[in-house]
PDB file of C-alpha atoms in Angstrom:
ATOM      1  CA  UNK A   5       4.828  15.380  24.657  1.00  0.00           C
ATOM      2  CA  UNK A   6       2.495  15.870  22.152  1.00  0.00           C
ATOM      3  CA  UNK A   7       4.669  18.849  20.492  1.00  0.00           C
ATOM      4  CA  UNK A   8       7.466  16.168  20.281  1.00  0.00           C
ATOM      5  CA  UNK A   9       4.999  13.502  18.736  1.00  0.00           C
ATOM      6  CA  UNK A  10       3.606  16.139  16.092  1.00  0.00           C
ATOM      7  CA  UNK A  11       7.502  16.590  15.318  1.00  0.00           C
ATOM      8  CA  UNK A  12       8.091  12.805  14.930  1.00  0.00           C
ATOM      9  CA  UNK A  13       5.466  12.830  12.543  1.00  0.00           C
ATOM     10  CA  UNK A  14       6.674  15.330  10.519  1.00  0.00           C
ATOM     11  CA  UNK A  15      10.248  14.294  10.720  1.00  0.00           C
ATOM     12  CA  UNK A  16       8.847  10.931   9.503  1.00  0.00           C
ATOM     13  CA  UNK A  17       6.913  12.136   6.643  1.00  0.00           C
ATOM     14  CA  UNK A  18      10.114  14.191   5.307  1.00  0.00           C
ATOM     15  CA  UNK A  19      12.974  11.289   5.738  1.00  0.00           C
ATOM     16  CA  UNK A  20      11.135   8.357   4.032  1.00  0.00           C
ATOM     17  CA  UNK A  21      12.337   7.304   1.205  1.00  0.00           C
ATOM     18  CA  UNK A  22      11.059   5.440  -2.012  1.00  0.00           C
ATOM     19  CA  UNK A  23      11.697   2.294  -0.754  1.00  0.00           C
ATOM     20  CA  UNK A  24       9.472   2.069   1.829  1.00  0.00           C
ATOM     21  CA  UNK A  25       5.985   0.843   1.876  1.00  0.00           C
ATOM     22  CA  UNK A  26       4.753   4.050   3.466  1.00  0.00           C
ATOM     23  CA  UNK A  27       5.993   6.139   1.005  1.00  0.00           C
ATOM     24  CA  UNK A  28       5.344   3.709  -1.881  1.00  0.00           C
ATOM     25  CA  UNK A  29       1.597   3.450  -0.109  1.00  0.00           C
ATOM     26  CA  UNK A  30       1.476   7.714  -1.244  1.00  0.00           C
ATOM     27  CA  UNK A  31       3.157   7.498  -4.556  1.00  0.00           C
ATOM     28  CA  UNK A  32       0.776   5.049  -5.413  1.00  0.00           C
ATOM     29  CA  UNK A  33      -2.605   6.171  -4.158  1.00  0.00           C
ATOM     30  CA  UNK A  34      -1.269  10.241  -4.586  1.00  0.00           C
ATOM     31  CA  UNK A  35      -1.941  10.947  -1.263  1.00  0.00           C
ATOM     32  CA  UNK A  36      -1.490  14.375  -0.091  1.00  0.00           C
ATOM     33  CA  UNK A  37      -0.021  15.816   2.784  1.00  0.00           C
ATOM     34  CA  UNK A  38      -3.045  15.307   5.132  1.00  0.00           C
ATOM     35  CA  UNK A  39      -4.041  12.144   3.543  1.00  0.00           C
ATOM     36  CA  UNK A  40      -0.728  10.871   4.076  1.00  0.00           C
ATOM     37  CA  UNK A  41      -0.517  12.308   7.940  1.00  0.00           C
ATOM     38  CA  UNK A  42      -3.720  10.773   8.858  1.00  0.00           C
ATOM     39  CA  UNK A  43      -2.428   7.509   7.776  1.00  0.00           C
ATOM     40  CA  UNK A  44       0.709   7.545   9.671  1.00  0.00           C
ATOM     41  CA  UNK A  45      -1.446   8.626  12.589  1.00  0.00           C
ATOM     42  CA  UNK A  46      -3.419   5.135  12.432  1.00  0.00           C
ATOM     43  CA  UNK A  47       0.006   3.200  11.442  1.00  0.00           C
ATOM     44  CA  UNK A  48       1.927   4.363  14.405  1.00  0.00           C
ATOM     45  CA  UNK A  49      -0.244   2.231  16.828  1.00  0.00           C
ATOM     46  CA  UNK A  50      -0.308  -0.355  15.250  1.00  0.00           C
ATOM     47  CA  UNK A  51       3.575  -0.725  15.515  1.00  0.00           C
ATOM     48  CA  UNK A  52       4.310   1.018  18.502  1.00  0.00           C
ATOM     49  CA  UNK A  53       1.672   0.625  21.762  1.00  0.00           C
ATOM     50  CA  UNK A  54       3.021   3.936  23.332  1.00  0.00           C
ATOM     51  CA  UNK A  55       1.048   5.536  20.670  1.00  0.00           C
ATOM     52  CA  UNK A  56      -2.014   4.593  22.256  1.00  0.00           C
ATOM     53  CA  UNK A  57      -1.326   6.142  25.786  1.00  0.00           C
ATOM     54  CA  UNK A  58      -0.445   9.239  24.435  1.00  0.00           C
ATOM     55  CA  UNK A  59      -3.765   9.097  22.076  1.00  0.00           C
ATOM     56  CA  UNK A  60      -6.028   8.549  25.113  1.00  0.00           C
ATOM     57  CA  UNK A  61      -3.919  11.364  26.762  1.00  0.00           C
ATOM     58  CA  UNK A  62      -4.794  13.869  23.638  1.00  0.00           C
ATOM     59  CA  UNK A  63      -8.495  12.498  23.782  1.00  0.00           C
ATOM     60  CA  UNK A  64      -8.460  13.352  28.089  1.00  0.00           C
ATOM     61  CA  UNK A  65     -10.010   9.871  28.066  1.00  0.00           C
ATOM     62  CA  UNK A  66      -8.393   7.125  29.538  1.00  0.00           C
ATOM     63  CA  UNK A  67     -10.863   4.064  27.061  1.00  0.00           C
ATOM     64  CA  UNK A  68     -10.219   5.866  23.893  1.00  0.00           C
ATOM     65  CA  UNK A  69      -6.790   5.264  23.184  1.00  0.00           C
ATOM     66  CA  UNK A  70      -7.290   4.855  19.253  1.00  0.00           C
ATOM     67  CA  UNK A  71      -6.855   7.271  16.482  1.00  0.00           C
ATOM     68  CA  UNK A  72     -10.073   9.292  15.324  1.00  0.00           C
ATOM     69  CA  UNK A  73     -10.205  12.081  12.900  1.00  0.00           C
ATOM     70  CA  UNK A  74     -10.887  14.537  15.962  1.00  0.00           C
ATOM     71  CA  UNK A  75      -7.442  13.460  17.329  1.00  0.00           C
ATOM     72  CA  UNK A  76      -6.230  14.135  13.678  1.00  0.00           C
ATOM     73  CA  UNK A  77      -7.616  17.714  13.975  1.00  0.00           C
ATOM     74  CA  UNK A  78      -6.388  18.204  17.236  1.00  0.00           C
ATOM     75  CA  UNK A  79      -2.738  17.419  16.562  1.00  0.00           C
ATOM     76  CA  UNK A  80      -2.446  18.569  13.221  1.00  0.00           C
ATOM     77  CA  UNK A  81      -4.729  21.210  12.558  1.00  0.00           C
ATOM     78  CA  UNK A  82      -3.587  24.843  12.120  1.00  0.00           C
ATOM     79  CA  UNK A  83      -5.865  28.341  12.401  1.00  0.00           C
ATOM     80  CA  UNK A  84      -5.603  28.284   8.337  1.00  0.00           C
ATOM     81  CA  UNK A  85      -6.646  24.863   7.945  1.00  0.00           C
ATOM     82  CA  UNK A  86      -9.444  24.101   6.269  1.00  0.00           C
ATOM     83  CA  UNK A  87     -11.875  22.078   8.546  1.00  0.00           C
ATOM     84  CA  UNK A  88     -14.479  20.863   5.935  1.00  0.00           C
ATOM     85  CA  UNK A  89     -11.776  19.733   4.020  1.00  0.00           C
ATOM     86  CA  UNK A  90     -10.676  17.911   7.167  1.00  0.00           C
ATOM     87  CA  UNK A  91     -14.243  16.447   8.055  1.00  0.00           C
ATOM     88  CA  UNK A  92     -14.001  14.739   4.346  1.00  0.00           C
ATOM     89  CA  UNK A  93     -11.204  12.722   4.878  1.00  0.00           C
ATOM     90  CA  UNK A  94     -13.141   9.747   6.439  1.00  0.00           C
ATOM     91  CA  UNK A  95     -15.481  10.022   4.165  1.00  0.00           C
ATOM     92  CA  UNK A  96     -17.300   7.000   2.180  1.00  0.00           C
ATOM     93  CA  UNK A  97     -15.854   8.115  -0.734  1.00  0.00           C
ATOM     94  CA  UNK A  98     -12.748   9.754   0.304  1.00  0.00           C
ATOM     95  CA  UNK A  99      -9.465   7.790  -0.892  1.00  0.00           C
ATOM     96  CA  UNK A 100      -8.392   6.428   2.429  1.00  0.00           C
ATOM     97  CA  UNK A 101     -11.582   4.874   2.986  1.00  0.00           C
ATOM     98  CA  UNK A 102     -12.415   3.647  -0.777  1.00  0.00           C
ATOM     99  CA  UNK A 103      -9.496   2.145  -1.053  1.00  0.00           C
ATOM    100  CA  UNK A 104      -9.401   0.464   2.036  1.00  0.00           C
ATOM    101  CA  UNK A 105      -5.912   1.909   3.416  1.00  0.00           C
ATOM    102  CA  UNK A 106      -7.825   2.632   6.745  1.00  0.00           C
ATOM    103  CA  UNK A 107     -10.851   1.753   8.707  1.00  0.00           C
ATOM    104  CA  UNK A 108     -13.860   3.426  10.356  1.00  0.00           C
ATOM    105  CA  UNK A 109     -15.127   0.956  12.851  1.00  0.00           C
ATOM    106  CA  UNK A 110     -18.619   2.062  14.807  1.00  0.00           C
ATOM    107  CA  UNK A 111     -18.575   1.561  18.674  1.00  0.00           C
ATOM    108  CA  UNK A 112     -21.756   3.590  19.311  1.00  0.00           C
ATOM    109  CA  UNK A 113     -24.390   5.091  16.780  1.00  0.00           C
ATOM    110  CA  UNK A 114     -24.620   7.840  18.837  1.00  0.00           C
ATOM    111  CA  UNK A 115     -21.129   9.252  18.303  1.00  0.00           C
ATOM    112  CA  UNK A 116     -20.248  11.021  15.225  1.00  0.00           C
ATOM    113  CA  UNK A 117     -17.885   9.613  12.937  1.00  0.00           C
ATOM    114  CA  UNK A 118     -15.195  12.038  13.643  1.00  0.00           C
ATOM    115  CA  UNK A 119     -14.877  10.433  17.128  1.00  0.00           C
ATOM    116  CA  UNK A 120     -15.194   6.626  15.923  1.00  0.00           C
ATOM    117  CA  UNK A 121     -12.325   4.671  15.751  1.00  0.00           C
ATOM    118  CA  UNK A 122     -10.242   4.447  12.723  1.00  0.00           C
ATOM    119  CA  UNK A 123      -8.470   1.263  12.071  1.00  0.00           C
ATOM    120  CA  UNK A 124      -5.564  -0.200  10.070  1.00  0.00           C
ATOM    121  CA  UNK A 125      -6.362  -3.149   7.758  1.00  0.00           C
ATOM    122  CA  UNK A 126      -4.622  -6.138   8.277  1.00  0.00           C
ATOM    123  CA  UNK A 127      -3.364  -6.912   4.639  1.00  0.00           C
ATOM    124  CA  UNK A 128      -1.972  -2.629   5.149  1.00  0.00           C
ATOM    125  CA  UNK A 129      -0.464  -3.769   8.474  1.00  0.00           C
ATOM    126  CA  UNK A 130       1.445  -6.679   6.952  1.00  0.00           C
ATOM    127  CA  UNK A 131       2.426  -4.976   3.679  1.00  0.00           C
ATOM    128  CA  UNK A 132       3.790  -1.782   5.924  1.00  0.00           C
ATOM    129  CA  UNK A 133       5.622  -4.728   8.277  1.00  0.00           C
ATOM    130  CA  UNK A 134       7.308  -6.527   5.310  1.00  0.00           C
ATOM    131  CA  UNK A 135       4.922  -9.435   5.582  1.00  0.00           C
ATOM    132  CA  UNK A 136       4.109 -11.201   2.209  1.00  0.00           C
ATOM    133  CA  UNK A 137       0.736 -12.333   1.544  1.00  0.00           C
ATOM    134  CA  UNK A 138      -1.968 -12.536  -0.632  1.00  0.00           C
ATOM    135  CA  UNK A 139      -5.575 -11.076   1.379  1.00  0.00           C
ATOM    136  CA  UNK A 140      -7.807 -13.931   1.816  1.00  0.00           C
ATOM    137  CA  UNK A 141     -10.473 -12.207   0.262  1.00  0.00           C
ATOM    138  CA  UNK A 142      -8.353 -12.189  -2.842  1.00  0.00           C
ATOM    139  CA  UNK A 143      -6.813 -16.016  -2.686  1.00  0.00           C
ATOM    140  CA  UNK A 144      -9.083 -18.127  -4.683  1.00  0.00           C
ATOM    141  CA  UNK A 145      -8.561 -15.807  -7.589  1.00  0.00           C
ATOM    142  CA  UNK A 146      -4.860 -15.218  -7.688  1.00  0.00           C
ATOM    143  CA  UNK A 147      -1.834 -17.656  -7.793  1.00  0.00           C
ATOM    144  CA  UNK A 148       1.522 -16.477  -6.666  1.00  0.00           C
ATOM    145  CA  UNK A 149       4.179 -18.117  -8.927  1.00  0.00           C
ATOM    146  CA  UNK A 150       7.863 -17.540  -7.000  1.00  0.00           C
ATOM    147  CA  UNK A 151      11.210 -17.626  -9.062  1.00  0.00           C
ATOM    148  CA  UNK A 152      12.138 -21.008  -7.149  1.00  0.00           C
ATOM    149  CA  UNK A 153       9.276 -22.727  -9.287  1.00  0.00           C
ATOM    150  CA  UNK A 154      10.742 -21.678 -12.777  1.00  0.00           C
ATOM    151  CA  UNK A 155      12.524 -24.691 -13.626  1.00  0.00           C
ATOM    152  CA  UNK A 156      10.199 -25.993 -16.808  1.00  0.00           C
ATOM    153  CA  UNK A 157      11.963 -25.041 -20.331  1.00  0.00           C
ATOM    154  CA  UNK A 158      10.401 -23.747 -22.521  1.00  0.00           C
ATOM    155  CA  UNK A 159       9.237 -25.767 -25.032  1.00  0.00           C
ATOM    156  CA  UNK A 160       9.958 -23.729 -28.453  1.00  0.00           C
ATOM    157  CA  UNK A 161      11.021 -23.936 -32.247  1.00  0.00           C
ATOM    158  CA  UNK A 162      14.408 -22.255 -32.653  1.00  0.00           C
ATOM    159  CA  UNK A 163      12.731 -19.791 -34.580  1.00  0.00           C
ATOM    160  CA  UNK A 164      10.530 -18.718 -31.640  1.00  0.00           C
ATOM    161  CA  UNK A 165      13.867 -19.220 -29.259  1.00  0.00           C
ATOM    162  CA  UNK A 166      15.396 -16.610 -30.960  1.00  0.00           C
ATOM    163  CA  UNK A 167      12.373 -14.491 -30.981  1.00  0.00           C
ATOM    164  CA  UNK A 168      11.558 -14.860 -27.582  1.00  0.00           C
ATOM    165  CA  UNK A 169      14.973 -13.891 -25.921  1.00  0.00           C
ATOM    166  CA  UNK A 170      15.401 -11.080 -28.019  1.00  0.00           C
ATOM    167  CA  UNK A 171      12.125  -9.344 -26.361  1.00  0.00           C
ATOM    168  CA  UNK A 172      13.722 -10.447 -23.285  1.00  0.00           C
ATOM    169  CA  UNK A 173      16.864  -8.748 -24.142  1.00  0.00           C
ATOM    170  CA  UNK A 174      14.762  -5.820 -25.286  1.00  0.00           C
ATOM    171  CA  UNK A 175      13.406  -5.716 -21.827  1.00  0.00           C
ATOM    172  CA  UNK A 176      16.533  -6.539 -20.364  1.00  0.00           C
ATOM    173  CA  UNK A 177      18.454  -3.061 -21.754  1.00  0.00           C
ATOM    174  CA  UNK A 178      15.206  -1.119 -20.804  1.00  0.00           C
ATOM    175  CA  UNK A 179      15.592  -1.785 -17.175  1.00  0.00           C
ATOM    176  CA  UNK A 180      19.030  -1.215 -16.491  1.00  0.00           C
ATOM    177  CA  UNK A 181      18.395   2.030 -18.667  1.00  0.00           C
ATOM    178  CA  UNK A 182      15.674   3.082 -15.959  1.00  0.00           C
ATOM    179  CA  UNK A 183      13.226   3.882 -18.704  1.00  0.00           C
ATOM    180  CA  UNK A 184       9.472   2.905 -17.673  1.00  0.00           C
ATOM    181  CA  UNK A 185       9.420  -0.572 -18.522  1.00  0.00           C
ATOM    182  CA  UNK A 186       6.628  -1.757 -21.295  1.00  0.00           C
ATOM    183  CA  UNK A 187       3.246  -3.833 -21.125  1.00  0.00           C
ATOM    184  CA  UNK A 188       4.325  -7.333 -21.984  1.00  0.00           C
ATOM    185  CA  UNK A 189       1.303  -8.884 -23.723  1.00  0.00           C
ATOM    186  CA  UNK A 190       1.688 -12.906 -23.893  1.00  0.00           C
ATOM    187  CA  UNK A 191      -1.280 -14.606 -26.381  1.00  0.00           C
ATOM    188  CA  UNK A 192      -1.875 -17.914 -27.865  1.00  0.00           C
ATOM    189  CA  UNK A 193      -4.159 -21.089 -26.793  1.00  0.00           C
ATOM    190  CA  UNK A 194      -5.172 -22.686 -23.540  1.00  0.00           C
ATOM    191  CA  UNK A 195      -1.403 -24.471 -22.627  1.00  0.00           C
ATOM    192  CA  UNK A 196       0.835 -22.489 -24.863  1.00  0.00           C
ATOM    193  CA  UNK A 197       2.807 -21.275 -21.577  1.00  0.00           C
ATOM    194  CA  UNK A 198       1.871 -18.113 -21.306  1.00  0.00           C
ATOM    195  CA  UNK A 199       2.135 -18.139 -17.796  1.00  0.00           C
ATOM    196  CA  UNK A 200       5.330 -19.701 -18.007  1.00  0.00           C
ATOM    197  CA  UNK A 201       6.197 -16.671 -20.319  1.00  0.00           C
ATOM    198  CA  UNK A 202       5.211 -13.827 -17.952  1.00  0.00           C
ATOM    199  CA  UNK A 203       7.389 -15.944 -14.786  1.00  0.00           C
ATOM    200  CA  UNK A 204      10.386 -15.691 -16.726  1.00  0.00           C
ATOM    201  CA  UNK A 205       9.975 -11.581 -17.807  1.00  0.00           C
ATOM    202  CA  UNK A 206       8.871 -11.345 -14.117  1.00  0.00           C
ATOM    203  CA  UNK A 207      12.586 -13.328 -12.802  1.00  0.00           C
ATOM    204  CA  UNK A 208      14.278 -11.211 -14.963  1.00  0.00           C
ATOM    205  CA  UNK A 209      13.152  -7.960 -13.364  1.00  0.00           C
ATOM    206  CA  UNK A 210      14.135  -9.608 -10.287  1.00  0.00           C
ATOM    207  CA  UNK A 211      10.316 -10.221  -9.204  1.00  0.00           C
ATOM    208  CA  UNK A 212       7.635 -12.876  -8.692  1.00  0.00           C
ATOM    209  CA  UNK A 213       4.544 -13.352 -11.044  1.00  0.00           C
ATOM    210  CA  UNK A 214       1.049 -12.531  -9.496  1.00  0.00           C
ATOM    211  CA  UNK A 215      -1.178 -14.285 -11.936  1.00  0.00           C
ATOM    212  CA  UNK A 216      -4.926 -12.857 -11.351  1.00  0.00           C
ATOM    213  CA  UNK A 217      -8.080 -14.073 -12.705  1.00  0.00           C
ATOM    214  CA  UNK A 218      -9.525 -10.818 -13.840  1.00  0.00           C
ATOM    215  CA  UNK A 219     -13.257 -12.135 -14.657  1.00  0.00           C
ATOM    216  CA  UNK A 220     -13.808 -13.639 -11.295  1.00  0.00           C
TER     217      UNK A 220
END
């Protein structure tokens, strides 16, 4: 069973593609292989609870049914592997942790850390699930501005019409071309619509508009 799970893993790791928020989770954090493994070994209970019998099976303990970095080791450790290397993955400054991608939670301060639990965050959880939403820690500085709400013209000279939508056709021919898109830099005074600005390059590339107050 656990030969078969070790497989599943692997078999996972190799068939995702770039649409997914797994693999779009190790593009963009440049996770490597055991980075990436030890991830999918905290994801997987969090989706599926059979997981978490065949964890406390591994551990030969029927209350530790979690993920640790010992179970880690266990499963996917080799007789080449490099064990400190291993030990480092949980640790405070390692990316997994920094980041926030996964969790060491204490249950005893006698146990080492390698047999603590490791947990998935619940903004990771809901991003991996499909589940849109902005982290509470993060609300009061960020405002989410869907394509539904862009209904306000915009209020220009037909000089600055014509500029205007010829950036936008600019950025237009740049996506369909696949080319890395540019940084769009919007300026001017306090009610100029710059937000308004950024929505409509952000509906055109078929996304919403995050707007983030950086200072706070």
């Amino acid at each position: 069973a656990v030969e078969q799970k070790r497989q599943k893993f692997y078999a996972s790791h190799n068939t995702f593609d770039s649409t997914t928020p797994l693999a779009f989770l190790k593009q963009q954090y440049r996770l490597n292989d055991a980075q990436y493994l030890l991830l999918l070994l905290v994801v997987a209970p969090a989706f599926d609870p059979s997981f978490a019998r065949l964890y406390a099976f591994i551990h030969n303990h029927f209350e530790r049914d979690y993920p640790t970095l010992s179970l880690y080791i266990e499963i996917f450790s080799t007789p080449n592997s490099n064990k400190a290397y291993l030990e480092r993955l949980i640790a405070p400054g390692s990316i997994l942790i920094s980041e926030g991608l996964i969790e060491l939670r204490t249950i005893s301060s006698i146990l080492p850390p390698n047999v603590q639990p490791l947990c998935l965050p619940m903004r990771i959880q809901s991003f991996i699930g499909g589940i849109d939403m902005i982290d509470s820690s993060l609300s009061a500085y960020t405002e989410l501005r869907t394509r539904a709400s862009l209904k306000t013209p915009t209020m220009l000279t037909e000089k600055q019409h014509h500029e205007w939508y010829s950036r936008i056709e600019k950025i237009r021919a740049i996506s369909k071309s696949g080319r890395a898109l540019p940084l769009c830099y919007i300026t001017g005074p306090a009610g100029a619509g710059k937000r308004r600005f950024a929505q409509e390059v952000a509906a055109l590339l078929n996304r919403e508009l995050l707007c983030v107050d950086i200072k706070a």
